[in-house]
Coordinates of C-alpha atoms in Angstrom, one line a residue:
M1 CA 15.6 46.1 -49.6
D2 CA 14.6 47.3 -46.2
E3 CA 13.9 44.1 -43.9
Q4 CA 10.4 45.2 -42.9
V5 CA 9.5 45.7 -46.4
F6 CA 10.9 42.3 -47.4
F7 CA 9.2 40.2 -44.7
R8 CA 5.9 42.1 -45.5
K9 CA 6.1 41.2 -49.1
L10 CA 7.4 37.7 -48.3
S11 CA 4.3 36.9 -46.2
S12 CA 2.0 38.0 -49.0
L13 CA 3.2 35.2 -51.3
S14 CA 1.7 31.8 -51.0
T15 CA 3.8 29.4 -53.4
S16 CA 7.5 28.5 -53.6
K17 CA 7.4 29.6 -57.2
E18 CA 6.2 33.2 -56.3
I19 CA 8.9 33.3 -53.5
F20 CA 11.7 32.2 -55.9
K21 CA 10.7 34.7 -58.3
F22 CA 10.7 37.5 -55.7
L23 CA 14.1 36.5 -54.4
S24 CA 15.5 36.4 -57.9
S25 CA 14.7 40.1 -58.2
L26 CA 16.9 41.2 -55.2
E27 CA 20.6 41.9 -55.5
V28 CA 21.6 41.7 -51.8
M29 CA 19.9 39.8 -48.8
S30 CA 20.9 39.6 -45.1
D31 CA 21.2 36.1 -43.6
I32 CA 18.0 37.0 -41.6
M33 CA 16.2 37.7 -44.8
A34 CA 17.5 34.5 -46.4
S35 CA 16.6 32.4 -43.4
G36 CA 13.2 34.0 -43.3
A37 CA 12.8 33.1 -47.0
L38 CA 13.6 29.5 -46.2
Q39 CA 11.0 29.6 -43.3
R40 CA 8.3 31.0 -45.5
I41 CA 9.1 28.3 -48.2
S42 CA 8.6 25.5 -45.5
E43 CA 5.4 27.1 -44.4
V44 CA 3.7 27.1 -47.8
E45 CA 5.2 23.9 -49.2
A46 CA 5.6 21.4 -46.2
D47 CA 3.0 19.6 -44.3
D48 CA 2.7 16.5 -42.1
D49 CA 3.1 14.3 -45.2
G50 CA 6.2 16.0 -46.5
L51 CA 6.8 18.5 -49.3
K52 CA 3.8 19.3 -51.7
N53 CA 6.0 20.0 -54.6
P54 CA 9.6 18.5 -53.9
E55 CA 11.0 18.8 -57.3
E56 CA 9.9 22.4 -57.8
V57 CA 11.5 23.3 -54.4
L58 CA 14.6 21.3 -54.4
E59 CA 15.7 21.5 -57.9
S60 CA 15.2 25.4 -58.0
D61 CA 18.4 27.3 -58.7
V62 CA 17.3 29.9 -56.2
F63 CA 16.9 27.3 -53.5
K64 CA 20.2 25.5 -54.2
A65 CA 22.0 29.0 -54.1
L66 CA 20.4 29.8 -50.7
C67 CA 21.6 26.3 -49.5
F68 CA 25.1 26.8 -50.9
Q69 CA 25.6 30.0 -49.0
F70 CA 24.3 28.6 -45.8
E71 CA 26.6 25.6 -46.0
F72 CA 29.7 27.2 -46.8
E73 CA 29.2 30.5 -44.8
A74 CA 27.9 29.1 -41.7
S75 CA 30.5 30.6 -39.5
K76 CA 29.6 34.1 -40.8
L77 CA 26.1 33.7 -40.1
S78 CA 24.2 35.5 -37.2
N79 CA 22.7 33.4 -34.5
A80 CA 19.2 34.2 -35.6
G81 CA 20.0 33.3 -39.3
L82 CA 21.8 30.1 -38.5
L83 CA 19.1 28.8 -36.2
N84 CA 16.1 29.9 -38.3
A85 CA 17.7 28.4 -41.4
L86 CA 18.3 25.1 -39.5
Q87 CA 14.7 25.0 -38.4
A88 CA 13.2 25.7 -41.8
L89 CA 15.6 23.1 -43.5
I90 CA 14.3 20.4 -41.0
K91 CA 10.9 21.1 -42.0
L92 CA 11.6 20.8 -45.6
R93 CA 12.8 17.3 -44.9
I94 CA 16.6 18.1 -46.0
D95 CA 18.5 14.8 -45.2
P96 CA 20.1 15.1 -41.8
E97 CA 23.2 13.5 -42.9
S98 CA 23.8 16.0 -45.8
T99 CA 27.0 18.2 -45.8
L100 CA 24.6 21.3 -45.5
M101 CA 22.9 20.0 -42.3
A102 CA 26.1 18.9 -40.7
S103 CA 27.7 22.2 -41.4
L104 CA 24.7 24.1 -39.7
L105 CA 24.6 21.6 -36.8
S106 CA 28.3 21.8 -36.1
E107 CA 28.4 25.6 -36.1
S108 CA 25.3 25.7 -33.8
E109 CA 26.9 23.3 -31.3
E110 CA 30.2 25.1 -31.4
R111 CA 28.5 28.4 -30.5
L112 CA 26.4 26.5 -27.8
A113 CA 29.7 25.1 -26.3
T114 CA 31.3 28.7 -26.2
R115 CA 28.3 30.3 -24.8
Q116 CA 27.6 32.5 -27.7
L117 CA 24.0 31.6 -27.9
A118 CA 21.2 33.9 -26.2
V119 CA 18.3 32.1 -24.3
E120 CA 16.0 32.3 -27.4
H121 CA 18.7 30.8 -29.7
Q122 CA 19.4 27.9 -27.2
C123 CA 15.7 27.2 -27.3
S124 CA 15.6 27.2 -31.0
L125 CA 18.4 24.8 -31.2
A126 CA 16.7 22.3 -28.8
E127 CA 13.6 22.3 -30.7
S128 CA 15.7 21.5 -33.9
L129 CA 17.6 18.7 -32.0
M130 CA 14.5 17.4 -30.8
E131 CA 13.1 17.2 -34.4
L132 CA 16.2 15.5 -35.5
E133 CA 17.4 13.1 -32.8
G134 CA 14.3 12.8 -30.4
P135 CA 14.5 13.3 -26.6
G136 CA 17.6 11.1 -26.1
C137 CA 19.9 13.6 -27.5
A138 CA 22.6 14.6 -25.0
T139 CA 22.9 18.0 -26.1
L140 CA 19.3 18.7 -25.1
E141 CA 20.1 18.1 -21.4
Q142 CA 23.1 20.4 -21.8
I143 CA 20.9 23.1 -23.1
V144 CA 18.3 22.8 -20.3
N145 CA 21.0 22.7 -17.6
R146 CA 22.4 25.8 -19.2
I147 CA 19.2 27.6 -19.1
R148 CA 18.8 26.6 -15.4
E149 CA 21.9 28.7 -14.6
E150 CA 20.2 31.8 -16.3
D151 CA 18.9 34.9 -14.4
I152 CA 15.2 33.9 -15.2
E153 CA 13.8 37.2 -13.4
S154 CA 15.7 39.2 -16.1
W155 CA 14.0 37.4 -19.1
T156 CA 11.8 39.2 -21.5
P157 CA 8.4 37.9 -22.3
R158 CA 9.6 36.6 -25.6
E159 CA 12.5 34.7 -23.9
M160 CA 10.1 33.3 -21.2
T161 CA 7.7 32.0 -23.8
M162 CA 10.4 30.5 -25.8
V163 CA 11.8 28.5 -22.9
Y164 CA 8.2 27.2 -22.1
K165 CA 7.8 26.3 -25.6
M166 CA 11.1 24.5 -25.6
L167 CA 10.5 22.6 -22.4
R168 CA 7.1 21.3 -23.5
V169 CA 8.8 19.4 -26.3
T170 CA 12.1 18.4 -24.6
V171 CA 11.0 17.7 -21.0
M172 CA 8.9 14.5 -20.7
E173 CA 9.5 13.4 -17.1
G174 CA 12.1 14.3 -14.6
E175 CA 11.9 15.9 -11.1
Q176 CA 15.3 17.8 -11.9
Y177 CA 13.2 20.2 -13.9
H178 CA 10.7 21.0 -11.3
D179 CA 12.8 23.7 -9.6
L180 CA 13.3 25.3 -13.1
L181 CA 9.6 25.2 -13.8
N182 CA 8.6 26.6 -10.4
R183 CA 11.1 29.4 -10.7
M184 CA 9.8 30.2 -14.1
N185 CA 6.1 30.1 -13.0
S186 CA 6.8 32.6 -10.4
A187 CA 8.7 34.9 -12.6
T188 CA 6.0 34.8 -15.3
L189 CA 3.3 35.6 -12.8
A190 CA 5.1 38.9 -12.5
I191 CA 4.9 39.7 -16.2
A192 CA 1.5 37.9 -17.1
D193 CA -0.2 41.3 -17.9
Q194 CA 2.6 42.1 -20.4
L195 CA 2.1 38.9 -22.6
S196 CA 0.8 39.2 -26.1
P197 CA -2.1 36.9 -27.2
N198 CA 0.4 34.4 -28.8
F199 CA 2.7 34.4 -25.8
T200 CA -0.4 33.8 -23.4
S201 CA -1.4 31.0 -25.6
I202 CA 1.8 29.2 -25.8
I203 CA 2.5 29.5 -22.1
L204 CA -1.0 28.2 -21.1
N205 CA -0.6 25.2 -23.5
S206 CA 2.8 24.6 -22.1
L207 CA 1.5 24.6 -18.6
V208 CA -1.1 22.0 -19.8
V209 CA 1.6 19.7 -21.4
L210 CA 3.9 20.1 -18.5
Q211 CA 1.0 19.3 -16.2
Q212 CA 1.8 22.4 -14.0
T213 CA -1.4 21.7 -11.7
Q214 CA 0.4 23.4 -8.8
A215 CA 0.8 26.7 -10.6
V216 CA -2.6 27.8 -9.7
P217 CA -1.9 31.5 -9.3
L218 CA -0.1 31.8 -12.7
V219 CA -3.1 29.9 -14.5
I220 CA -5.7 32.2 -12.9
A221 CA -3.7 35.2 -13.8
L222 CA -3.2 34.1 -17.4
C223 CA -6.9 33.0 -17.8
K224 CA -7.9 36.5 -16.6
H225 CA -5.4 38.2 -18.9
S226 CA -6.8 36.1 -21.8
V227 CA -10.1 37.9 -21.6
K228 CA -8.9 40.9 -23.4
H229 CA -7.0 39.0 -26.1
V230 CA -10.3 36.7 -27.1
P231 CA -10.9 39.1 -30.2
Y232 CA -7.2 38.8 -31.3
F233 CA -6.5 35.1 -30.9
T234 CA -5.9 33.0 -33.9
D235 CA -7.9 29.8 -34.1
D236 CA -5.1 27.7 -32.9
E237 CA -4.3 30.0 -30.1
L238 CA -8.0 30.3 -28.8
V239 CA -8.0 26.2 -28.9
N240 CA -4.9 26.3 -26.7
V241 CA -6.6 28.7 -24.3
L242 CA -9.8 26.7 -24.2
D243 CA -7.9 23.5 -23.4
A244 CA -6.1 25.2 -20.6
F245 CA -9.4 26.3 -19.1
L246 CA -10.7 22.6 -19.3
Y247 CA -7.6 21.1 -18.1
F248 CA -7.2 23.2 -15.0
G249 CA -11.0 23.4 -14.3
H250 CA -10.9 27.2 -14.2
R251 CA -14.0 29.2 -14.9
E252 CA -14.0 33.1 -15.7
Q253 CA -17.3 34.7 -16.3
S254 CA -15.7 37.6 -18.0
F255 CA -14.0 35.2 -20.5
T256 CA -17.4 33.5 -21.3
D257 CA -18.8 37.0 -21.8
A258 CA -16.0 37.8 -24.3
L259 CA -16.6 34.4 -26.3
E260 CA -20.4 35.6 -26.4
T261 CA -19.5 38.7 -28.1
H262 CA -16.6 37.3 -30.3
V263 CA -18.0 33.9 -31.5
P264 CA -21.1 35.0 -33.1
K265 CA -19.5 37.7 -35.1
S266 CA -16.4 35.6 -36.2
I267 CA -17.9 32.0 -36.5
S268 CA -18.2 32.2 -40.4
S269 CA -14.4 32.3 -40.6
M270 CA -13.6 30.0 -37.6
H271 CA -12.0 26.7 -38.3
P272 CA -14.3 23.7 -37.3
E273 CA -12.0 22.6 -34.8
T274 CA -12.2 26.0 -33.0
V275 CA -16.0 26.0 -33.1
S276 CA -16.2 22.4 -31.7
K277 CA -13.6 23.4 -28.9
V278 CA -15.8 26.3 -28.0
M279 CA -18.8 24.0 -27.7
Q280 CA -16.8 21.4 -25.7
Y281 CA -15.8 24.3 -23.3
C282 CA -19.5 25.2 -22.8
C283 CA -20.6 21.7 -22.4
Q284 CA -18.0 20.7 -19.8
K285 CA -18.4 24.0 -17.8
T286 CA -22.3 23.6 -18.2
I287 CA -22.5 27.0 -19.6
L288 CA -25.6 27.7 -21.7
S289 CA -24.8 30.6 -23.9
K290 CA -27.6 31.0 -26.2
P291 CA -25.7 33.5 -28.5
I292 CA -22.9 31.0 -28.9
F293 CA -25.3 28.1 -29.4
D294 CA -27.6 29.9 -31.7
A295 CA -24.7 30.9 -33.9
V296 CA -23.2 27.4 -33.9
A297 CA -26.5 26.0 -35.1
E298 CA -26.5 28.5 -38.0
C299 CA -23.0 27.6 -38.8
F300 CA -23.6 24.0 -39.0
I301 CA -26.8 24.3 -41.1
S302 CA -24.9 26.3 -43.7
D303 CA -21.3 24.6 -43.5
A304 CA -21.9 21.0 -42.1
D305 CA -19.6 19.5 -44.8
R306 CA -16.5 21.3 -43.4
F307 CA -17.0 19.4 -40.1
T308 CA -15.4 16.1 -39.4
T309 CA -17.6 13.5 -37.6
S310 CA -16.0 13.9 -34.2
Q311 CA -16.4 17.7 -34.6
I312 CA -20.1 17.3 -35.6
A313 CA -20.7 15.4 -32.4
E314 CA -18.8 17.9 -30.3
C315 CA -20.9 20.6 -31.8
I316 CA -24.4 19.0 -31.5
A317 CA -24.1 17.0 -28.4
P318 CA -24.0 20.0 -26.1
F319 CA -27.5 21.1 -27.2
G320 CA -28.9 17.9 -25.7
T321 CA -26.6 18.0 -22.6
L322 CA -27.6 21.4 -21.7
N323 CA -31.3 20.9 -22.7
Y324 CA -31.5 23.6 -25.3
L325 CA -33.4 23.9 -28.7
P326 CA -32.1 27.0 -30.7
P327 CA -34.7 29.0 -32.9
S328 CA -33.3 27.1 -35.9
A329 CA -33.8 23.7 -34.3
S330 CA -36.0 22.3 -37.1
S331 CA -33.4 23.2 -39.7
L332 CA -30.6 22.0 -37.6
F333 CA -31.9 18.5 -36.9
R334 CA -33.0 18.2 -40.5
K335 CA -29.4 18.8 -41.5
L336 CA -28.0 16.4 -39.0
E337 CA -30.4 13.8 -40.2
T338 CA -29.0 14.5 -43.8
V339 CA -25.5 14.2 -42.6
L340 CA -26.0 10.9 -40.7
H341 CA -27.7 9.3 -43.9
T342 CA -24.7 10.4 -46.0
R343 CA -21.8 9.8 -43.5
F344 CA -23.2 7.1 -41.3
S345 CA -20.4 4.8 -41.7
Q346 CA -17.7 7.5 -41.1
F347 CA -18.8 7.9 -37.4
Q348 CA -17.0 6.0 -34.7
P349 CA -19.4 3.8 -32.7
H350 CA -18.8 5.8 -29.3
T351 CA -19.0 9.1 -31.3
L352 CA -22.3 8.0 -33.0
L353 CA -23.8 6.7 -29.7
N354 CA -23.0 9.9 -27.9
L355 CA -24.6 12.1 -30.7
L356 CA -27.8 10.1 -30.9
H357 CA -28.2 9.9 -27.1
S358 CA -28.0 13.7 -26.8
C359 CA -30.7 14.0 -29.4
V360 CA -33.2 12.0 -27.5
L361 CA -32.6 14.3 -24.3
I362 CA -34.2 17.2 -26.2
Q363 CA -36.9 15.1 -27.8
R364 CA -35.2 14.7 -31.2
Y365 CA -35.7 10.8 -32.0
P366 CA -33.3 9.2 -34.3
V367 CA -35.6 6.2 -35.1
N368 CA -34.3 5.7 -38.6
F369 CA -31.0 4.9 -37.2
L370 CA -31.8 2.9 -34.1
P371 CA -32.2 -0.5 -35.8
K372 CA -28.4 -0.1 -36.7
I373 CA -27.6 1.0 -33.1
F374 CA -29.4 -2.1 -31.5
S375 CA -28.0 -4.4 -34.0
P376 CA -25.5 -7.1 -32.7
Y377 CA -22.8 -5.9 -35.4
F378 CA -22.9 -2.3 -34.1
L379 CA -22.8 -3.5 -30.4
Q380 CA -19.8 -5.7 -31.0
H381 CA -17.9 -2.8 -32.5
L382 CA -19.0 -0.6 -29.6
Q383 CA -17.7 -3.3 -27.3
A384 CA -14.3 -3.7 -29.1
Q385 CA -13.3 -0.1 -29.0
P386 CA -12.3 1.7 -25.9
P387 CA -13.9 2.3 -23.5
G388 CA -16.1 -0.8 -24.5
L389 CA -19.5 -1.2 -22.9
D390 CA -18.7 0.3 -19.6
R391 CA -21.6 1.4 -17.4
F392 CA -21.8 4.9 -18.9
V393 CA -22.0 3.6 -22.3
A394 CA -24.6 0.9 -21.3
S395 CA -26.6 3.8 -19.6
Q396 CA -26.6 5.7 -23.0
L397 CA -27.7 2.6 -24.8
T398 CA -30.4 1.8 -22.2
R399 CA -31.9 5.4 -22.2
L400 CA -32.1 5.2 -25.9
F401 CA -34.0 1.9 -25.6
L402 CA -36.5 3.4 -22.8
T403 CA -36.9 6.5 -24.8
V404 CA -38.2 4.7 -27.9
T405 CA -40.2 2.3 -25.7
L406 CA -42.0 5.2 -24.1
E407 CA -41.9 8.1 -26.6
C408 CA -41.9 6.4 -29.9
P409 CA -44.5 3.6 -29.6
F410 CA -44.7 3.4 -33.3
Y411 CA -41.0 2.1 -33.6
E412 CA -41.0 -1.6 -34.5
G413 CA -37.3 -2.2 -35.1
P414 CA -34.9 -4.4 -33.0
K415 CA -34.8 -3.9 -29.1
L416 CA -31.9 -3.6 -26.8
L417 CA -31.3 -7.1 -25.3
P418 CA -31.4 -7.2 -21.5
K419 CA -27.6 -8.1 -21.2
Y420 CA -26.7 -4.6 -22.5
Q421 CA -29.1 -2.7 -20.1
V422 CA -28.1 -1.2 -16.9
K423 CA -30.2 -1.7 -13.5
A424 CA -29.9 2.1 -12.8
F425 CA -28.7 5.0 -14.8
L426 CA -25.4 6.5 -14.3
T427 CA -25.8 10.3 -14.1
P428 CA -22.4 11.8 -12.9
H429 CA -23.5 15.3 -13.8
C430 CA -26.7 15.2 -11.8
S431 CA -25.8 13.5 -8.5
L432 CA -28.0 14.2 -5.6
D433 CA -27.2 17.0 -3.3
F434 CA -27.4 15.3 0.1
H435 CA -27.3 18.5 2.2
L436 CA -30.4 19.6 0.2
L437 CA -32.1 16.2 0.5
K438 CA -31.6 16.1 4.3
R439 CA -33.5 19.7 4.6
V440 CA -36.2 18.4 2.5
K441 CA -36.7 15.2 4.4
A442 CA -36.7 17.3 7.7
G443 CA -39.5 19.4 6.1
L444 CA -41.5 16.3 5.0
L445 CA -41.1 14.7 8.4
Y446 CA -42.5 17.9 10.0
L447 CA -45.4 17.7 7.4
L448 CA -46.2 14.0 7.5
K449 CA -45.5 13.5 11.2
K450 CA -43.9 10.1 10.8
R451 CA -40.7 9.0 8.7
I452 CA -42.6 5.8 7.3
Y453 CA -44.7 7.9 4.9
F454 CA -42.0 8.6 2.4
A455 CA -38.7 6.9 1.1
S456 CA -35.6 8.3 -0.2
E457 CA -33.3 7.3 -3.1
V458 CA -35.9 4.8 -4.5
S459 CA -34.8 2.4 -7.2
T460 CA -37.6 1.8 -9.8
P461 CA -38.0 -1.0 -12.3
Y462 CA -37.4 1.6 -15.1
F463 CA -33.6 2.3 -14.4
Y464 CA -34.2 5.6 -12.6
I465 CA -33.8 6.2 -9.0
V466 CA -36.3 8.6 -7.5
D467 CA -35.0 11.2 -4.8
I468 CA -38.2 10.9 -2.7
E469 CA -41.2 8.9 -3.2
I470 CA -44.6 9.2 -1.6
K471 CA -47.6 6.7 -2.3
L472 CA -51.2 7.6 -2.2
D473 CA -54.3 5.4 -2.4
E474 CA -57.2 6.0 -4.3
E475 CA -58.9 8.4 -1.9
G476 CA -55.6 10.5 -1.7
F477 CA -54.4 9.1 1.7
V478 CA -50.7 8.9 2.1
L479 CA -49.5 5.4 2.4
P480 CA -46.7 3.8 4.2
A481 CA -43.6 3.7 2.0
A482 CA -43.3 0.1 2.5
Q483 CA -46.8 -0.7 1.4
C484 CA -46.9 -2.5 -2.0
E485 CA -50.7 -3.0 -2.5
E486 CA -53.6 -0.6 -3.2
I487 CA -51.4 2.1 -4.6
H488 CA -53.3 4.5 -6.7
K489 CA -50.5 7.2 -7.2
R490 CA -47.0 7.7 -6.9
I491 CA -45.3 11.1 -6.2
A492 CA -41.7 11.5 -7.2
L493 CA -40.0 14.6 -5.5
C494 CA -37.0 15.8 -7.5
V495 CA -34.6 17.5 -5.2
D496 CA -32.6 19.4 -7.5
G497 CA -29.3 21.0 -6.4
R498 CA -27.3 23.4 -8.4
N499 CA -25.5 20.6 -10.3
R500 CA -28.6 19.6 -12.0
F501 CA -28.9 23.1 -13.8
C502 CA -26.8 24.9 -16.3
I503 CA -24.5 27.2 -14.5
N504 CA -26.0 30.7 -13.4
S505 CA -29.3 29.4 -14.8
H506 CA -32.6 27.7 -13.9
N507 CA -32.4 25.6 -17.2
L508 CA -32.3 21.8 -16.1
L509 CA -29.6 19.6 -17.8
G510 CA -30.8 17.2 -20.5
E511 CA -30.6 14.0 -18.3
E512 CA -32.8 15.6 -15.6
A513 CA -35.3 16.9 -18.2
I514 CA -35.6 13.4 -19.8
K515 CA -35.9 11.8 -16.5
R516 CA -39.0 14.0 -15.6
R517 CA -40.6 13.1 -18.8
H518 CA -40.1 9.5 -18.4
L519 CA -41.3 9.4 -14.9
Q520 CA -44.6 11.2 -15.8
L521 CA -45.1 8.7 -18.8
L522 CA -44.5 5.8 -16.2
G523 CA -47.5 7.2 -14.2
Y524 CA -45.7 9.4 -11.5
K525 CA -46.8 12.8 -10.4
V526 CA -43.4 14.6 -10.7
V527 CA -42.9 17.5 -8.2
Q528 CA -39.8 19.5 -8.6
V529 CA -38.0 21.0 -5.6
P530 CA -35.3 23.1 -7.1
F531 CA -32.5 24.8 -4.9
F532 CA -33.6 28.3 -5.9
E533 CA -37.0 27.8 -4.4
I534 CA -35.9 26.5 -1.0
E535 CA -32.5 28.2 -0.3
S536 CA -34.1 30.9 1.8
L537 CA -36.3 28.4 3.9
H538 CA -34.2 27.9 7.1
T539 CA -36.6 26.1 9.3
S540 CA -38.4 22.7 9.1
R541 CA -41.7 24.5 9.4
K542 CA -41.1 26.8 6.4
M543 CA -40.0 23.9 4.4
A544 CA -42.9 21.8 5.3
E545 CA -45.4 24.8 4.3
Y546 CA -43.6 25.0 1.0
L547 CA -43.7 21.3 0.4
H548 CA -47.4 21.2 1.4
K549 CA -48.2 23.7 -1.4
K550 CA -46.1 21.8 -3.8
I551 CA -47.2 18.3 -3.3
F552 CA -50.7 18.7 -1.9
P553 CA -52.0 22.0 -3.3
H554 CA -55.5 21.2 -1.9
T555 CA -55.4 18.9 1.1
Y556 CA -53.8 15.9 2.4
R557 CA -54.7 13.0 4.6
L558 CA -52.7 10.3 6.4
G559 CA -53.5 6.7 5.9
C560 CA -53.8 4.4 8.9

């Protein structure tokens, strides 16, 4: 049978029984076909826990006949047939001490010693040895050193990819390999636009595993190149590419555009891990993509049972973090509440806290679950698991407590004890833009004439820090910032730089949106001063005119 026809038929078979029946119908097979059959058997029958049907595979006469041929005719095998069979048999958990495995390993190492193995076959052998003997195998170092002697610039994209793949599992540490990697990174840059979706994904994943943070030009080239492959990546490949974007901190608008086109069309067939990784990418990059978020919401509503608890949190938390309610919000959070009721005990404490905290950012209040969250039992579990009750976790607990106090007055369950509360919220994503603050303060000084009439970075008794605070008396006079009596109204100026908004958007992040709500409920008049309204105001006078209209739209008076 023609090899192409053989492999096409082989790939359509999904059980070892079907594969053995097909092989029995053939009179002659090449060693490439025979090793390919072993690989297909390993794909359908082996997983992380071992063989699904060990007796059906290992006691099969066809399987025994294949193994017999490989054992006693090892010297006659092609390099590809020999090494593909070795990899498949390792995956099938064949005893490494058996005469079959000893024969294949001996023949492989003999060919390595006599330089009969091409680059890709050396890589295949290295991966097999890594599986069998671990990183301490002496032959591994021999293979890597042999590869260092090769003419890297002459490698094909396939060979380059296989070496990266081999290095990511064999090279843990060691400066002696940095030169090899640097040479490979430079050579790969020249062929980046020739790489297939699979090769692009493998190389990006290898750069992450090998911590190649210095390979910035290659990373950028591969990220740009990956844009055209988005519709063709498998789930695992797309996860690798997204991990690389996250690890290297790169952002490519055209890649986001490609995801916006691809994800809504393909989400019904995507693995939950891929869906959650897409949302993790959007969340960490503060990308509010309504097409993606809407599609994920619909997917969760219809298929929530497919998702693990950590995947659920990774899919839902970004809605709160980026302050977005999809059109299907009521159905989405009804579904989430049902899932929480049925699977509450399956959630890890930190995962659950992160999920519920994200809900309150967008005014979805998990009051039915808060008694459990504030219970000593849950808090002890939270403290026992890394990262414990650090300041970030305590901030989330405190914000839940403040939300239920201010926005859910009907809640009568347990409260959060003071020892678990922070004095001020930790908001790493929404830190103050001090350059913008300096310009606003200059405008206020021009407007109010004296610096005593406003204060900046003011701590409140309610855990929030106000960017700029102005106090008024009952008649509307501006009071000195240090005055503590006869204060009728407090004005909170929120000086909002770009980092308080979703990227390329005027949509406030969730932590900033809830801060405004809470300050208003606490009696502040909240005045937003966003970057996009003041970036064109280059003088203190223009800034003062702007602030006058924002803070005192009718008039203002200075107190004595």
